[in-house]
Amino acid sequence: MVIKKVKRDSVVIIWILGALATVTPIAIDLYLPAFSAIASDFGSTPATVSLSVSSYFIGMAIGQMLYGPLLDRFGRKRPLYAGLLLFVVASIGCMQSWNVDVLVGFRFMQAIGGSVAWVGALSMVRDFFPVEQSARVFSLLILIIGVSPLLAPTIGGFIISAWGWQAIFVVLAAVTLIILVIVFFYLPEGHEPDPTVSLKLKPMLATFADVLRQPQFYTYAFAGAFAFATLFIYVAGSPVIFMDIHKVSAQAYGGIFALLSVGFIGGSQLNIFLTRKTKSENIFRFALICQVIASLVFLAAAWNDILGLYTTIGLFFICLSCVGLTNPNATALALAPFEKNIGSASALLGCAQIGIAALASSGVGLFGATDTLSIVSLLTVTSLTALLILYRGKRRIPELVAGQGSVPKSAVH
């Protein structure tokens, strides 16, 4: 049973959910400037070190599938405690790593723990806020999350310069412990434990299958996931593009990363205004078309070798701004048809988003991407795939649920 929507402490709840949602961005962004230092210590390359980003994404995708039923069965807070504590332990393991393979393994464990924060935050948006407000709340969460990419790479660069890359993981453990304490004392329980939710494999898979059969869910979950992959490809490939190809320093890279984050954050905040005037499905479609056009221009410029540093920054800025618009609307539209088992629906959505983005971004490391063309090619393919899924999937949606607060009976499980 979902606890009654709360209004009195909604601002506090949004900030706490935003803090939970920052666990993964901080875990990724803070150590991006360390790629060169880690590669040097381990006798490897930055492209190989980028596999530790991809392993985090893969672990996060798997972890969300595990936590979805747990969040429905035991309530929201107890799974949060367990996952965040695992994140802290794995962070210490990352600090003690002696080669890239060990680091990749501990990053996977770190993600298994940290994934509960994101899927828990998604679930609790629907616990505490009605469906017609969800796209705006997701945009507000992105604003809070946006502080991380604005500051984390720059802070990470200074931490590395002062204490070495291992200190990055000490900071991650400390920040997560602080968030855990805040959750314990100040976050209400958004969902009463539901003992009818089975943790056996067959009923869990049946629940996930029910979610996947909802046309609105699979259309916007997968179209949104492939569009969202642009952000992950950028995160995995940007150290190669800016620090290896354009030879910027770790501190300068942090500044560029912060600048480009303004595009993503700006898109999400523009979405708050646009959702008051325009339907979420229209915003998503228009932003995705713009993203495809920008990625094709990016690919053509890379193919003809006419990309300089500033042109590269500008085109990344446009693409990330589009992602800032597509992501909150795809998330809201995918989850809109559901009331019961929202934890499982959120987990499946998060798995789709992170899993597809992880596989796409892993191409940077697995294929040893050392030039801009190969990285931009990945970005273009995923954007085009998102547009194709949207136009094919929309034909199968009998009646779109978005912003009206009504839920068709067929969508309630």
mmCIF file with all atom_site columns, C-alpha atoms in Angstrom, residues 24-128:
data_model
loop_
_atom_site.group_PDB
_atom_site.id
_atom_site.type_symbol
_atom_site.label_atom_id
_atom_site.label_alt_id
_atom_site.label_comp_id
_atom_site.label_asym_id
_atom_site.label_entity_id
_atom_site.label_seq_id
_atom_site.pdbx_PDB_ins_code
_atom_site.Cartn_x
_atom_site.Cartn_y
_atom_site.Cartn_z
_atom_site.occupancy
_atom_site.B_iso_or_equiv
_atom_site.pdbx_formal_charge
_atom_site.auth_seq_id
_atom_site.auth_comp_id
_atom_site.auth_asym_id
_atom_site.auth_atom_id
_atom_site.pdbx_PDB_model_num
ATOM 1   C CA . THR A 1 24  ? 25.991 7.764  -8.912  1.00 0.00 ? 24  THR A CA 1
ATOM 2   C CA . PRO A 1 25  ? 26.884 11.102 -10.589 1.00 0.00 ? 25  PRO A CA 1
ATOM 3   C CA . ILE A 1 26  ? 29.390 11.826 -7.831  1.00 0.00 ? 26  ILE A CA 1
ATOM 4   C CA . ALA A 1 27  ? 30.777 8.289  -8.052  1.00 0.00 ? 27  ALA A CA 1
ATOM 5   C CA . ILE A 1 28  ? 31.435 8.848  -11.753 1.00 0.00 ? 28  ILE A CA 1
ATOM 6   C CA . ASP A 1 29  ? 32.223 12.546 -12.117 1.00 0.00 ? 29  ASP A CA 1
ATOM 7   C CA . LEU A 1 30  ? 34.586 12.945 -9.169  1.00 0.00 ? 30  LEU A CA 1
ATOM 8   C CA . TYR A 1 31  ? 37.136 10.501 -10.525 1.00 0.00 ? 31  TYR A CA 1
ATOM 9   C CA . LEU A 1 32  ? 37.020 11.298 -14.263 1.00 0.00 ? 32  LEU A CA 1
ATOM 10  C CA . PRO A 1 33  ? 40.065 13.623 -14.009 1.00 0.00 ? 33  PRO A CA 1
ATOM 11  C CA . ALA A 1 34  ? 41.961 10.682 -12.449 1.00 0.00 ? 34  ALA A CA 1
ATOM 12  C CA . PHE A 1 35  ? 41.964 8.585  -15.633 1.00 0.00 ? 35  PHE A CA 1
ATOM 13  C CA . SER A 1 36  ? 45.465 9.622  -16.671 1.00 0.00 ? 36  SER A CA 1
ATOM 14  C CA . ALA A 1 37  ? 46.891 9.189  -13.141 1.00 0.00 ? 37  ALA A CA 1
ATOM 15  C CA . ILE A 1 38  ? 45.284 5.765  -12.717 1.00 0.00 ? 38  ILE A CA 1
ATOM 16  C CA . ALA A 1 39  ? 46.474 4.664  -16.159 1.00 0.00 ? 39  ALA A CA 1
ATOM 17  C CA . SER A 1 40  ? 50.002 5.818  -15.318 1.00 0.00 ? 40  SER A CA 1
ATOM 18  C CA . ASP A 1 41  ? 50.059 3.975  -11.967 1.00 0.00 ? 41  ASP A CA 1
ATOM 19  C CA . PHE A 1 42  ? 48.736 0.756  -13.494 1.00 0.00 ? 42  PHE A CA 1
ATOM 20  C CA . GLY A 1 43  ? 50.741 0.920  -16.730 1.00 0.00 ? 43  GLY A CA 1
ATOM 21  C CA . SER A 1 44  ? 47.539 1.136  -18.783 1.00 0.00 ? 44  SER A CA 1
ATOM 22  C CA . THR A 1 45  ? 45.684 3.656  -20.971 1.00 0.00 ? 45  THR A CA 1
ATOM 23  C CA . PRO A 1 46  ? 42.798 6.067  -20.237 1.00 0.00 ? 46  PRO A CA 1
ATOM 24  C CA . ALA A 1 47  ? 40.597 4.176  -22.722 1.00 0.00 ? 47  ALA A CA 1
ATOM 25  C CA . THR A 1 48  ? 41.138 0.953  -20.724 1.00 0.00 ? 48  THR A CA 1
ATOM 26  C CA . VAL A 1 49  ? 40.490 2.763  -17.435 1.00 0.00 ? 49  VAL A CA 1
ATOM 27  C CA . SER A 1 50  ? 37.167 3.927  -18.910 1.00 0.00 ? 50  SER A CA 1
ATOM 28  C CA . LEU A 1 51  ? 36.008 0.306  -18.536 1.00 0.00 ? 51  LEU A CA 1
ATOM 29  C CA . SER A 1 52  ? 35.668 1.080  -14.826 1.00 0.00 ? 52  SER A CA 1
ATOM 30  C CA . VAL A 1 53  ? 32.948 3.568  -15.808 1.00 0.00 ? 53  VAL A CA 1
ATOM 31  C CA . SER A 1 54  ? 31.212 0.976  -17.957 1.00 0.00 ? 54  SER A CA 1
ATOM 32  C CA . SER A 1 55  ? 31.432 -1.677 -15.209 1.00 0.00 ? 55  SER A CA 1
ATOM 33  C CA . TYR A 1 56  ? 29.765 0.801  -12.852 1.00 0.00 ? 56  TYR A CA 1
ATOM 34  C CA . PHE A 1 57  ? 26.940 1.336  -15.346 1.00 0.00 ? 57  PHE A CA 1
ATOM 35  C CA . ILE A 1 58  ? 26.479 -2.421 -15.831 1.00 0.00 ? 58  ILE A CA 1
ATOM 36  C CA . GLY A 1 59  ? 26.473 -3.031 -12.073 1.00 0.00 ? 59  GLY A CA 1
ATOM 37  C CA . MET A 1 60  ? 23.932 -0.271 -11.632 1.00 0.00 ? 60  MET A CA 1
ATOM 38  C CA . ALA A 1 61  ? 21.636 -1.803 -14.252 1.00 0.00 ? 61  ALA A CA 1
ATOM 39  C CA . ILE A 1 62  ? 21.775 -5.220 -12.574 1.00 0.00 ? 62  ILE A CA 1
ATOM 40  C CA . GLY A 1 63  ? 21.447 -3.763 -9.074  1.00 0.00 ? 63  GLY A CA 1
ATOM 41  C CA . GLN A 1 64  ? 18.270 -1.903 -9.928  1.00 0.00 ? 64  GLN A CA 1
ATOM 42  C CA . MET A 1 65  ? 16.593 -5.137 -11.011 1.00 0.00 ? 65  MET A CA 1
ATOM 43  C CA . LEU A 1 66  ? 17.493 -6.637 -7.640  1.00 0.00 ? 66  LEU A CA 1
ATOM 44  C CA . TYR A 1 67  ? 16.313 -3.694 -5.561  1.00 0.00 ? 67  TYR A CA 1
ATOM 45  C CA . GLY A 1 68  ? 12.985 -3.105 -7.324  1.00 0.00 ? 68  GLY A CA 1
ATOM 46  C CA . PRO A 1 69  ? 11.121 -6.004 -5.658  1.00 0.00 ? 69  PRO A CA 1
ATOM 47  C CA . LEU A 1 70  ? 12.976 -5.400 -2.370  1.00 0.00 ? 70  LEU A CA 1
ATOM 48  C CA . LEU A 1 71  ? 11.737 -1.796 -2.274  1.00 0.00 ? 71  LEU A CA 1
ATOM 49  C CA . ASP A 1 72  ? 8.170  -3.009 -2.773  1.00 0.00 ? 72  ASP A CA 1
ATOM 50  C CA . ARG A 1 73  ? 8.443  -5.887 -0.277  1.00 0.00 ? 73  ARG A CA 1
ATOM 51  C CA . PHE A 1 74  ? 10.324 -4.203 2.608   1.00 0.00 ? 74  PHE A CA 1
ATOM 52  C CA . GLY A 1 75  ? 9.515  -0.527 2.112   1.00 0.00 ? 75  GLY A CA 1
ATOM 53  C CA . ARG A 1 76  ? 11.957 2.035  0.802   1.00 0.00 ? 76  ARG A CA 1
ATOM 54  C CA . LYS A 1 77  ? 14.349 2.698  3.678   1.00 0.00 ? 77  LYS A CA 1
ATOM 55  C CA . ARG A 1 78  ? 15.700 -0.711 4.698   1.00 0.00 ? 78  ARG A CA 1
ATOM 56  C CA . PRO A 1 79  ? 16.989 -1.577 1.191   1.00 0.00 ? 79  PRO A CA 1
ATOM 57  C CA . LEU A 1 80  ? 18.506 1.923  1.057   1.00 0.00 ? 80  LEU A CA 1
ATOM 58  C CA . TYR A 1 81  ? 20.490 1.270  4.227   1.00 0.00 ? 81  TYR A CA 1
ATOM 59  C CA . ALA A 1 82  ? 21.878 -2.034 2.928   1.00 0.00 ? 82  ALA A CA 1
ATOM 60  C CA . GLY A 1 83  ? 22.796 -0.718 -0.524  1.00 0.00 ? 83  GLY A CA 1
ATOM 61  C CA . LEU A 1 84  ? 24.487 2.463  0.659   1.00 0.00 ? 84  LEU A CA 1
ATOM 62  C CA . LEU A 1 85  ? 26.576 0.549  3.204   1.00 0.00 ? 85  LEU A CA 1
ATOM 63  C CA . LEU A 1 86  ? 27.747 -1.812 0.438   1.00 0.00 ? 86  LEU A CA 1
ATOM 64  C CA . PHE A 1 87  ? 28.685 1.261  -1.618  1.00 0.00 ? 87  PHE A CA 1
ATOM 65  C CA . VAL A 1 88  ? 30.875 2.530  1.231   1.00 0.00 ? 88  VAL A CA 1
ATOM 66  C CA . VAL A 1 89  ? 32.672 -0.823 1.615   1.00 0.00 ? 89  VAL A CA 1
ATOM 67  C CA . ALA A 1 90  ? 33.264 -1.117 -2.145  1.00 0.00 ? 90  ALA A CA 1
ATOM 68  C CA . SER A 1 91  ? 34.638 2.448  -2.237  1.00 0.00 ? 91  SER A CA 1
ATOM 69  C CA . ILE A 1 92  ? 37.351 1.421  0.217   1.00 0.00 ? 92  ILE A CA 1
ATOM 70  C CA . GLY A 1 93  ? 38.058 -1.571 -2.033  1.00 0.00 ? 93  GLY A CA 1
ATOM 71  C CA . CYS A 1 94  ? 38.490 0.768  -5.025  1.00 0.00 ? 94  CYS A CA 1
ATOM 72  C CA . MET A 1 95  ? 41.017 2.777  -3.021  1.00 0.00 ? 95  MET A CA 1
ATOM 73  C CA . GLN A 1 96  ? 43.049 -0.413 -2.384  1.00 0.00 ? 96  GLN A CA 1
ATOM 74  C CA . SER A 1 97  ? 43.041 -1.599 -6.027  1.00 0.00 ? 97  SER A CA 1
ATOM 75  C CA . TRP A 1 98  ? 46.404 -2.645 -7.484  1.00 0.00 ? 98  TRP A CA 1
ATOM 76  C CA . ASN A 1 99  ? 45.497 -2.959 -11.182 1.00 0.00 ? 99  ASN A CA 1
ATOM 77  C CA . VAL A 1 100 ? 42.747 -1.975 -13.618 1.00 0.00 ? 100 VAL A CA 1
ATOM 78  C CA . ASP A 1 101 ? 40.981 -5.340 -13.434 1.00 0.00 ? 101 ASP A CA 1
ATOM 79  C CA . VAL A 1 102 ? 40.612 -5.106 -9.647  1.00 0.00 ? 102 VAL A CA 1
ATOM 80  C CA . LEU A 1 103 ? 39.376 -1.523 -9.926  1.00 0.00 ? 103 LEU A CA 1
ATOM 81  C CA . VAL A 1 104 ? 36.800 -2.560 -12.539 1.00 0.00 ? 104 VAL A CA 1
ATOM 82  C CA . GLY A 1 105 ? 35.580 -5.318 -10.181 1.00 0.00 ? 105 GLY A CA 1
ATOM 83  C CA . PHE A 1 106 ? 35.223 -3.052 -7.156  1.00 0.00 ? 106 PHE A CA 1
ATOM 84  C CA . ARG A 1 107 ? 33.482 -0.424 -9.273  1.00 0.00 ? 107 ARG A CA 1
ATOM 85  C CA . PHE A 1 108 ? 30.962 -3.106 -10.218 1.00 0.00 ? 108 PHE A CA 1
ATOM 86  C CA . MET A 1 109 ? 30.367 -3.877 -6.515  1.00 0.00 ? 109 MET A CA 1
ATOM 87  C CA . GLN A 1 110 ? 30.146 -0.164 -5.765  1.00 0.00 ? 110 GLN A CA 1
ATOM 88  C CA . ALA A 1 111 ? 27.425 0.155  -8.384  1.00 0.00 ? 111 ALA A CA 1
ATOM 89  C CA . ILE A 1 112 ? 25.471 -2.821 -7.041  1.00 0.00 ? 112 ILE A CA 1
ATOM 90  C CA . GLY A 1 113 ? 25.250 -0.957 -3.726  1.00 0.00 ? 113 GLY A CA 1
ATOM 91  C CA . GLY A 1 114 ? 24.759 2.538  -5.089  1.00 0.00 ? 114 GLY A CA 1
ATOM 92  C CA . SER A 1 115 ? 22.039 1.545  -7.572  1.00 0.00 ? 115 SER A CA 1
ATOM 93  C CA . VAL A 1 116 ? 19.493 1.432  -4.748  1.00 0.00 ? 116 VAL A CA 1
ATOM 94  C CA . ALA A 1 117 ? 19.779 5.205  -4.389  1.00 0.00 ? 117 ALA A CA 1
ATOM 95  C CA . TRP A 1 118 ? 18.593 5.955  -7.920  1.00 0.00 ? 118 TRP A CA 1
ATOM 96  C CA . VAL A 1 119 ? 15.796 3.385  -8.140  1.00 0.00 ? 119 VAL A CA 1
ATOM 97  C CA . GLY A 1 120 ? 14.687 4.349  -4.627  1.00 0.00 ? 120 GLY A CA 1
ATOM 98  C CA . ALA A 1 121 ? 14.539 8.023  -5.604  1.00 0.00 ? 121 ALA A CA 1
ATOM 99  C CA . LEU A 1 122 ? 12.504 7.211  -8.737  1.00 0.00 ? 122 LEU A CA 1
ATOM 100 C CA . SER A 1 123 ? 10.055 5.128  -6.721  1.00 0.00 ? 123 SER A CA 1
ATOM 101 C CA . MET A 1 124 ? 9.595  7.774  -4.044  1.00 0.00 ? 124 MET A CA 1
ATOM 102 C CA . VAL A 1 125 ? 8.792  10.497 -6.567  1.00 0.00 ? 125 VAL A CA 1
ATOM 103 C CA . ARG A 1 126 ? 5.672  8.477  -7.355  1.00 0.00 ? 126 ARG A CA 1
ATOM 104 C CA . ASP A 1 127 ? 5.146  7.703  -3.626  1.00 0.00 ? 127 ASP A CA 1
ATOM 105 C CA . PHE A 1 128 ? 5.006  11.359 -2.626  1.00 0.00 ? 128 PHE A CA 1
#
